[in-house]
């Protein structure tokens, strides 16, 4: 049977993952699941771990959920390793959000200064995990969800020298779930093509005759519930921009195309209901109260309040597709290999790919128009510098990443924000 190891097993998303595995048991016969966490996450691990076991016990399948704080024990002979950990916990996220905001800049989990520091904290841990995998499960696939997912995947490939990795995000899943309905169609009646970077991609849609229907979807986007992830405030895109673009930007592009409005909204929320991390703490508390209920054996509705809803559709489908060589189309973070010719072939991009036993085979997207090409090249350079700084601990490289990031100003204030973040997160930055 298949052995799965999930790092950050105490996450409130674990029931989502279990639901996805239970649904796919016939094609992915799992024998054991190992949920790994750290001392600080022990209580959560025990609560959600017991809930996970109840979910399996309520299913027709005999699967044992093991809980451990010993990563090596979990990784030993694993077939698939999934990562959903948060270095520094939600308190670190509060700082990523608050500190830039004090200086009038956007601090967000994966964008702006906050996203850079989340990468600084996460990259050293993921590289340790990769080293463990080389010793303990050299044939395993790594399915990464830990954010910033694209940069973390890039670090795994570039610095970990580990190619059996797929990075995931729920944003493309949500788009492909919502949009067919806007045209009165089903998902398999539309052809999707995504390209770009994680939280920075665009997509095009055609019907089953190959006719482009992207603009028809854009028209509907202005009339109905956009189906955005819960953490992103819905400020509409400028219509003139989308008409010129002829592609659908991902939900996170709002931070770049409507920076002024998104920043103003974030600052207002931070003043009133708190940062997203503070809001999530409340949701998480409610979720864990539910998970404590010995009678609960299915994923509760309240989990859809988290931004990462439907993550299991990506993660479990990726694993089942590799295991059963299904060649399913999935949007993944993976080595470019020419799919996006505007970016180096050896860097990680987020694209539509066929996923099978050999991993991801990218669907070629082709060159992007002038504006999108410019954004992409700046953002990829910013990502590469961020990861390089995370690995080398070089201050100047970190400042280059800050200076390139479109959501961060340059000069004295930017440097002060960076210095404050270094102090705030010093316990989690071994390389600096
Ligand atoms: P969380 O705060 O619940 O953290 C999950 C668990 O990780 C916690 O139980 C924590 O104790 C544990 N942890 C922290 N450091 C660890 C370490 N070094 N080793 C093992 N476990 C460790 O986080 P969450 O809200 O469930 O999110 C988990 C991760 O998934 C985050 O990085 C988040 O950004 C990411 N995420 C990604 C997407 C996506 O689209 N890719 C969507 C949602 C969340
Ligand atoms: C999303 C994303 C994640 C993101 C998360 C935040 O939509 O795809 O990458 O970080 O949701 O959700 P949260 O509920 O933690 O704010
Ligand atoms: Mn995401």
Coordinates of C-alpha atoms and ligand atoms in Angstrom, one line a residue:
X1 CA 0.0 0.0 0.0
X2 CA 0.9 3.6 -0.5
X3 CA 2.6 5.6 2.4
X4 CA 1.8 9.3 2.6
X5 CA 3.7 11.7 4.9
X6 CA 2.2 15.1 5.5
X7 CA 4.4 17.7 7.0
X8 CA 2.5 20.3 9.0
X9 CA -0.1 17.7 9.7
X10 CA -1.7 19.8 12.4
X11 CA -3.1 22.2 9.8
X12 CA -6.8 22.8 9.8
X13 CA -6.8 21.8 6.1
X14 CA -6.0 18.1 7.0
X15 CA -9.7 17.0 6.9
X16 CA -9.8 18.5 3.4
X17 CA -6.8 16.3 2.4
X18 CA -8.4 13.2 4.0
X19 CA -11.7 13.8 2.1
X20 CA -9.7 14.0 -1.2
X21 CA -7.9 10.7 -0.4
X22 CA -11.1 8.9 0.6
X23 CA -12.8 10.0 -2.6
X24 CA -9.9 8.6 -4.6
X25 CA -9.2 5.4 -2.7
X26 CA -10.1 3.1 -5.6
X27 CA -7.3 4.5 -7.7
X28 CA -4.9 5.4 -4.9
X29 CA -4.9 2.6 -2.3
X30 CA -3.4 4.2 0.7
X31 CA -2.2 2.0 3.5
X32 CA -0.8 4.6 6.0
X33 CA -0.8 8.3 6.5
X34 CA 1.8 9.9 8.7
X35 CA 1.0 13.4 10.0
X36 CA 4.1 15.2 11.2
X37 CA 4.2 18.4 13.2
X38 CA 6.5 20.1 15.7
X39 CA 6.2 20.6 19.5
X40 CA 4.3 23.9 19.1
X41 CA 1.7 22.2 16.9
X42 CA 1.3 19.1 19.1
X43 CA -2.2 19.9 20.4
X44 CA -3.5 20.8 17.0
X45 CA -2.0 17.6 15.6
X46 CA -3.7 15.5 18.2
X47 CA -7.1 17.0 17.6
X48 CA -7.1 17.1 13.8
X49 CA -5.3 13.7 13.7
X50 CA -8.1 12.1 15.7
X51 CA -10.6 13.7 13.4
X52 CA -8.7 12.4 10.4
X53 CA -8.8 8.8 11.8
X54 CA -12.5 9.2 12.4
X55 CA -13.0 10.2 8.8
X56 CA -11.3 7.0 7.6
X57 CA -13.1 4.9 10.1
X58 CA -16.4 6.2 8.8
X59 CA -15.2 5.2 5.3
X60 CA -15.2 1.6 3.9
X61 CA -11.4 1.7 3.9
X62 CA -8.8 0.5 6.4
X63 CA -6.3 3.2 6.7
X64 CA -4.2 4.1 9.8
X65 CA -3.4 7.7 10.5
X66 CA -0.1 8.0 12.5
X67 CA 0.7 11.1 14.4
X68 CA 4.3 12.0 15.1
X69 CA 6.7 14.9 16.0
X70 CA 9.5 12.8 14.4
X71 CA 9.9 13.8 10.8
X72 CA 12.4 11.0 10.0
X73 CA 10.0 8.3 11.2
X74 CA 7.3 9.7 8.9
X75 CA 9.5 10.1 5.8
X76 CA 11.1 6.6 6.0
X77 CA 10.0 4.8 2.8
X78 CA 7.2 7.3 2.1
X79 CA 5.8 7.2 -1.5
X80 CA 4.4 10.8 -1.4
X81 CA 5.4 13.6 0.9
X82 CA 3.0 16.6 1.1
X83 CA 4.0 19.9 2.8
X84 CA 1.5 22.2 4.4
X85 CA 3.5 23.8 7.2
X86 CA 3.8 27.4 8.4
X87 CA 7.2 28.3 9.9
X88 CA 6.6 30.7 12.8
X89 CA 2.9 30.0 12.9
X90 CA 0.2 32.6 12.4
X91 CA 2.0 35.0 14.8
X92 CA 4.7 35.4 12.1
X93 CA 2.1 36.1 9.5
X94 CA 0.6 38.9 11.7
X95 CA 4.1 40.5 11.7
X96 CA 4.4 40.1 7.9
X97 CA 1.1 41.9 7.6
X98 CA 1.5 44.6 10.3
X99 CA 5.1 45.8 9.9
X100 CA 4.9 46.8 6.2
X101 CA 1.4 48.3 6.9
X102 CA 2.8 50.6 9.6
X103 CA 4.8 52.2 6.7
X104 CA 1.9 52.2 4.2
X105 CA 2.9 49.1 2.3
X106 CA 1.0 46.0 1.6
X107 CA 2.0 43.1 3.8
X108 CA 0.4 39.9 2.6
X109 CA 1.0 36.2 3.1
X110 CA 2.6 35.7 -0.3
X111 CA 2.9 39.2 -1.7
X112 CA 5.0 42.3 -1.0
X113 CA 7.4 42.3 1.9
X114 CA 5.4 39.7 3.9
X115 CA 5.7 37.2 1.0
X116 CA 9.4 37.7 0.8
X117 CA 9.9 37.1 4.5
X118 CA 7.6 34.0 4.4
X119 CA 10.0 32.7 1.8
X120 CA 13.0 33.6 3.9
X121 CA 11.5 31.5 6.8
X122 CA 10.2 28.6 4.7
X123 CA 13.1 27.9 2.3
X124 CA 15.6 26.7 4.9
X125 CA 13.1 24.3 6.3
X126 CA 12.0 22.9 2.9
X127 CA 15.7 22.3 2.0
X128 CA 16.2 20.3 5.3
X129 CA 13.2 18.2 4.4
X130 CA 14.6 17.6 0.9
X131 CA 17.9 16.4 2.5
X132 CA 16.0 14.1 4.7
X133 CA 14.1 12.7 1.7
X134 CA 17.4 12.0 -0.1
X135 CA 18.3 9.6 2.8
X136 CA 14.9 8.3 3.8
X137 CA 12.7 8.1 0.7
X138 CA 14.8 8.8 -2.4
X139 CA 12.0 7.7 -4.8
X140 CA 9.2 9.7 -3.2
X141 CA 7.4 12.6 -4.9
X142 CA 7.2 15.9 -3.0
X143 CA 3.8 17.7 -3.4
X144 CA 4.3 21.2 -2.0
X145 CA 1.5 23.4 -0.7
X146 CA 3.6 25.5 1.8
X147 CA 3.7 29.1 0.7
X148 CA 4.9 31.0 -1.1
X149 CA 4.3 27.8 -3.1
X150 CA 6.0 28.9 -6.3
X151 CA 9.1 30.2 -4.6
X152 CA 9.3 27.2 -2.3
X153 CA 9.1 24.9 -5.4
X154 CA 11.8 26.9 -7.1
X155 CA 14.1 26.5 -4.1
X156 CA 13.4 22.7 -4.0
X157 CA 14.5 22.3 -7.7
X158 CA 17.3 24.9 -7.8
X159 CA 19.0 24.5 -4.4
X160 CA 17.6 21.2 -3.2
X161 CA 18.4 19.6 -6.7
X162 CA 15.2 17.6 -6.3
X163 CA 13.2 17.2 -9.5
X164 CA 10.4 15.0 -8.2
X165 CA 8.4 17.9 -7.0
X166 CA 5.1 19.5 -7.9
X167 CA 4.0 22.8 -6.4
X168 CA 0.2 23.5 -6.0
X169 CA -2.3 26.2 -5.3
X170 CA -6.1 26.2 -5.1
X171 CA -6.5 29.5 -7.1
X172 CA -6.6 27.7 -10.6
X173 CA -8.9 25.1 -9.2
X174 CA -11.4 27.7 -8.1
X175 CA -11.3 29.5 -11.4
X176 CA -11.9 26.3 -13.4
X177 CA -14.7 25.4 -11.0
X178 CA -16.5 28.7 -11.3
X179 CA -16.1 29.8 -14.9
X180 CA -17.9 27.0 -16.9
X181 CA -21.1 27.8 -14.9
X182 CA -20.8 31.5 -16.0
X183 CA -21.2 30.3 -19.6
X184 CA -23.7 27.6 -18.8
X185 CA -21.2 24.9 -19.5
X186 CA -19.5 22.0 -17.7
X187 CA -15.8 21.9 -16.9
X188 CA -15.0 19.2 -19.5
X189 CA -16.6 21.3 -22.2
X190 CA -13.9 24.0 -21.9
X191 CA -10.2 24.0 -22.7
X192 CA -8.0 25.9 -20.2
X193 CA -4.5 27.2 -20.6
X194 CA -2.7 28.8 -17.7
X195 CA 0.7 30.4 -17.6
X196 CA 2.8 32.6 -15.3
X197 CA 3.9 32.2 -11.7
X198 CA 2.2 31.1 -8.6
X199 CA -0.3 33.8 -7.6
X200 CA 0.8 35.6 -10.8
X201 CA -0.6 33.7 -13.7
X202 CA -3.1 34.4 -16.5
X203 CA -5.3 32.0 -18.3
X204 CA -7.2 31.7 -21.6
X205 CA -10.3 29.5 -22.2
X206 CA -11.6 28.0 -25.4
X207 CA -14.7 25.9 -26.0
X208 CA -14.7 22.3 -27.3
X209 CA -14.5 23.5 -30.9
X210 CA -11.3 25.5 -30.1
X211 CA -13.1 28.9 -30.2
X212 CA -11.7 31.4 -27.7
X213 CA -14.3 32.3 -25.0
X214 CA -12.1 34.3 -22.7
X215 CA -13.8 37.6 -23.3
X216 CA -17.2 36.0 -22.7
X217 CA -16.1 34.9 -19.2
X218 CA -14.6 38.3 -18.5
X219 CA -18.0 39.9 -19.3
X220 CA -19.7 37.6 -16.8
X221 CA -17.0 38.2 -14.2
X222 CA -18.5 41.7 -13.7
X223 CA -22.0 40.5 -13.1
X224 CA -21.8 37.5 -10.7
X225 CA -20.0 36.3 -7.6
X226 CA -16.4 36.1 -8.7
X227 CA -15.8 33.0 -6.6
X228 CA -12.6 34.5 -5.2
X229 CA -10.7 32.8 -2.5
X230 CA -12.0 34.1 0.8
X231 CA -8.8 36.0 1.7
X232 CA -8.9 38.3 -1.3
X233 CA -11.1 41.4 -1.3
X234 CA -13.0 41.7 -4.6
X235 CA -12.1 45.0 -6.2
X236 CA -13.0 44.7 -9.9
X237 CA -10.3 44.9 -12.5
X238 CA -10.3 47.8 -14.9
X239 CA -12.3 46.6 -17.9
X240 CA -10.1 48.5 -20.4
X241 CA -7.1 46.6 -19.1
X242 CA -8.7 43.2 -19.5
X243 CA -10.0 44.1 -23.0
X244 CA -6.4 44.8 -24.0
X245 CA -5.1 41.8 -22.2
X246 CA -7.6 39.2 -23.6
X247 CA -6.6 36.9 -20.8
X248 CA -8.0 36.4 -17.3
X249 CA -5.7 37.5 -14.6
X250 CA -5.6 35.4 -11.4
X251 CA -7.3 36.8 -8.3
X252 CA -4.0 37.9 -6.8
X253 CA -3.3 40.3 -9.7
X254 CA -5.5 42.7 -7.9
X255 CA -2.7 43.6 -5.6
X256 CA -0.7 44.8 -8.7
X257 CA -3.4 46.1 -11.1
X258 CA -5.4 47.8 -8.3
X259 CA -2.6 48.4 -5.8
X260 CA -4.0 51.6 -4.5
X261 CA -7.5 50.2 -3.7
X262 CA -6.2 46.9 -2.4
X263 CA -3.7 48.6 -0.1
X264 CA -6.4 51.1 1.2
X265 CA -8.8 48.2 1.9
X266 CA -6.1 46.1 3.7
X267 CA -5.1 49.1 5.9
X268 CA -8.8 49.7 6.8
X269 CA -9.3 46.0 7.7
X270 CA -6.1 45.9 9.8
X271 CA -7.5 48.8 11.8
X272 CA -10.9 47.3 12.3
X273 CA -11.3 43.6 12.1
X274 CA -7.6 42.8 12.2
X275 CA -5.1 41.4 9.7
X276 CA -6.0 38.3 7.7
X277 CA -3.8 36.3 10.1
X278 CA -5.9 37.6 13.1
X279 CA -9.1 36.7 11.3
X280 CA -7.8 33.3 10.5
X281 CA -6.9 32.7 14.1
X282 CA -10.6 33.1 15.0
X283 CA -11.7 30.8 12.2
X284 CA -9.1 28.3 13.2
X285 CA -10.3 28.3 16.8
X286 CA -13.8 27.6 15.7
X287 CA -12.7 24.8 13.4
X288 CA -10.7 23.1 16.1
X289 CA -13.6 23.3 18.5
X290 CA -15.6 21.4 15.9
X291 CA -12.8 18.9 15.3
X292 CA -12.9 18.1 19.0
X293 CA -16.4 16.7 18.6
X294 CA -16.0 12.9 18.8
X295 CA -19.1 12.5 16.5
X296 CA -17.7 14.6 13.7
X297 CA -16.4 12.4 10.9
X298 CA -16.6 14.6 7.8
X299 CA -15.1 17.9 6.7
X300 CA -17.2 20.7 8.2
X301 CA -18.7 23.5 6.0
X302 CA -16.8 26.2 8.0
X303 CA -13.5 25.1 6.4
X304 CA -14.7 26.9 3.2
X305 CA -14.0 30.2 5.1
X306 CA -10.3 29.6 4.6
X307 CA -8.6 30.9 1.5
X308 CA -7.2 27.5 0.6
X309 CA -10.6 25.7 0.1
X310 CA -10.4 23.0 -2.6
X311 CA -6.7 22.5 -2.0
X312 CA -7.3 18.7 -1.8
X313 CA -8.7 18.7 -5.3
X314 CA -5.3 19.7 -6.5
X315 CA -3.2 17.8 -4.1
X316 CA -5.0 14.4 -4.1
X317 CA -5.6 14.5 -7.8
X318 CA -1.9 15.2 -8.4
X319 CA -0.9 12.2 -6.3
X320 CA -3.5 9.9 -7.8
X321 CA -2.4 11.0 -11.3
X322 CA 1.2 10.2 -10.6
X323 CA 0.4 6.9 -8.9
X324 CA -2.0 5.7 -11.6
X325 CA -0.4 7.5 -14.5
X326 CA -3.6 9.3 -15.2
X327 CA -2.2 12.2 -17.3
X328 CA -4.8 14.5 -15.8
X329 CA -4.6 18.2 -16.7
X330 CA -3.6 20.1 -13.6
X331 CA -2.2 23.6 -13.1
X332 CA 1.2 23.1 -11.3
X333 CA 4.4 24.8 -10.3
X334 CA 7.1 23.0 -12.2
X335 CA 10.2 23.5 -14.3
X336 CA 9.4 25.7 -17.3
X337 CA 11.1 23.7 -20.0
X338 CA 10.1 26.2 -22.6
X339 CA 6.3 26.3 -21.9
X340 CA 6.7 30.0 -21.2
X341 CA 9.5 31.1 -23.6
X342 CA 9.8 34.6 -22.0
X343 CA 11.3 33.0 -18.9
X344 CA 14.4 30.8 -18.5
X345 CA 13.8 27.1 -19.3
X346 CA 15.2 26.0 -15.9
X347 CA 13.1 28.2 -13.7
X348 CA 9.8 27.2 -12.0
X349 CA 6.6 28.5 -13.6
X350 CA 2.9 27.8 -12.9
X351 CA 1.3 26.2 -16.0
X352 CA -1.3 23.8 -17.2
X353 CA 0.4 20.3 -17.4
X354 CA -0.5 16.7 -17.9
X355 CA 0.5 14.9 -14.7
X356 CA 1.4 11.2 -14.9
X357 CA 3.9 8.7 -13.6
X358 CA 6.8 10.8 -15.0
X359 CA 5.5 14.0 -13.3
X360 CA 4.3 17.1 -15.2
X361 CA 4.5 17.5 -18.9
X362 CA 3.8 21.2 -19.5
X363 CA 1.4 22.5 -22.1
X364 CA 3.2 25.1 -24.2
X365 CA 1.7 28.5 -23.7
X366 CA 3.9 30.5 -26.0
X367 CA 5.2 34.1 -25.7
X368 CA 3.2 36.6 -23.6
X369 CA 2.2 40.1 -24.8
X370 CA 4.5 43.0 -23.9
X371 CA 2.9 44.0 -20.6
X372 CA 2.6 40.5 -19.2
X373 CA 6.1 39.6 -20.3
X374 CA 7.4 42.6 -18.5
X375 CA 5.6 41.8 -15.3
X376 CA 6.7 38.2 -15.4
X377 CA 10.3 38.9 -15.9
X378 CA 10.4 41.4 -13.0
X379 CA 8.5 39.0 -10.7
X380 CA 10.7 36.0 -11.6
X381 CA 13.8 38.0 -11.0
X382 CA 12.4 39.1 -7.6
X383 CA 11.6 35.5 -6.7
X384 CA 15.1 34.3 -7.7
X385 CA 16.7 37.0 -5.6
X386 CA 14.5 36.2 -2.7
X387 CA 15.4 32.5 -2.7
X388 CA 19.1 33.3 -3.2
X389 CA 19.0 35.6 -0.2
X390 CA 17.2 32.9 1.8
X391 CA 19.9 30.4 1.1
X392 CA 23.0 32.7 1.3
X393 CA 21.8 35.1 3.9
X394 CA 23.2 38.0 1.9
X395 CA 21.7 41.3 3.0
X396 CA 22.4 43.1 -0.3
X397 CA 20.6 40.3 -2.2
X398 CA 17.6 40.6 0.1
X399 CA 17.6 44.4 -0.5
X400 CA 17.6 43.8 -4.3
X401 CA 14.6 41.6 -3.9
X402 CA 12.8 44.3 -1.9
X403 CA 13.8 46.9 -4.4
X404 CA 12.5 44.9 -7.3
X405 CA 9.2 44.0 -5.6
X406 CA 6.4 46.1 -7.2
X407 CA 4.5 46.4 -3.9
X408 CA 7.5 47.8 -2.0
X409 CA 8.8 51.3 -2.3
X410 CA 12.6 51.8 -2.6
X411 CA 14.8 53.9 -0.3
X412 CA 15.1 54.5 3.4
X413 CA 11.6 53.4 4.4
X414 CA 11.9 50.1 2.5
X415 CA 15.2 49.4 4.2
X416 CA 13.7 50.2 7.6
X417 CA 10.7 47.8 6.9
X418 CA 13.2 45.1 5.9
X419 CA 15.3 45.6 9.0
X420 CA 12.3 45.5 11.3
X421 CA 11.2 42.2 9.7
X422 CA 14.6 40.8 10.1
X423 CA 14.4 41.5 13.9
X424 CA 10.8 40.3 14.2
X425 CA 11.6 37.0 12.6
X426 CA 15.2 36.4 13.7
X427 CA 14.4 33.1 15.4
X428 CA 13.3 31.6 12.0
X429 CA 16.1 33.0 9.9
X430 CA 19.1 30.8 10.5
X431 CA 21.0 31.9 7.4
X432 CA 20.9 35.7 8.0
Ligands
LIG1 P1 -1.0 26.4 10.1 O1 -0.6 27.7 10.8 O2 -2.1 25.7 10.6 O3 0.3 25.5 10.1 C1 0.2 24.1 9.7 C2 1.1 23.3 10.7 O4 2.4 23.5 10.4 C3 0.9 23.8 12.2 O5 0.3 22.7 12.9 C4 2.3 24.0 12.6 O6 2.6 23.6 13.9 C5 3.1 23.3 11.6 N1 4.5 23.6 11.5 C6 5.1 24.8 11.7 N2 6.5 24.7 11.4 C7 6.7 23.4 11.1 C8 7.9 22.7 10.8 N3 9.1 23.2 10.8 N4 7.7 21.4 10.5 C9 6.5 20.8 10.6 N5 5.4 21.4 10.9 C10 5.5 22.7 11.2 O7 -1.1 26.8 8.5 P2 -2.2 26.6 7.5 O8 -3.0 27.8 7.5 O9 -2.8 25.3 7.6 O10 -1.3 26.7 6.2 C11 -0.3 25.8 6.0 C12 0.6 26.2 4.9 O11 -0.1 26.1 3.6 C13 1.1 27.6 4.9 O12 2.4 27.8 4.5 C14 0.1 28.3 4.0 O13 0.6 29.5 3.5 C15 -0.1 27.3 2.9 N6 -1.3 27.4 2.1 C16 -1.1 27.3 0.8 C17 -2.1 27.4 -0.1 C18 -1.8 27.3 -1.6 O14 -2.6 27.7 -2.4 N7 -0.7 26.7 -2.0 C19 -3.4 27.6 0.4 C20 -3.6 27.8 1.8 C21 -2.5 27.6 2.6
LIG2 C1 -5.5 31.2 -1.0 C2 -4.2 30.8 -1.6 C3 -3.2 30.5 -0.6 C4 -3.3 31.6 0.4 C5 -4.5 31.2 1.2 C6 -4.8 32.1 2.4 O1 -6.4 31.5 -1.8 O2 -4.2 30.1 -2.8 O3 -2.0 30.4 -1.2 O4 -2.2 31.8 1.1 O5 -5.6 31.1 0.3 O6 -5.9 31.6 3.1 P1 -6.2 32.1 4.5 O7 -7.5 31.5 4.9 O8 -5.1 31.5 5.4 O9 -6.1 33.6 4.5
LIG3 MN1 -2.1 29.7 -3.4

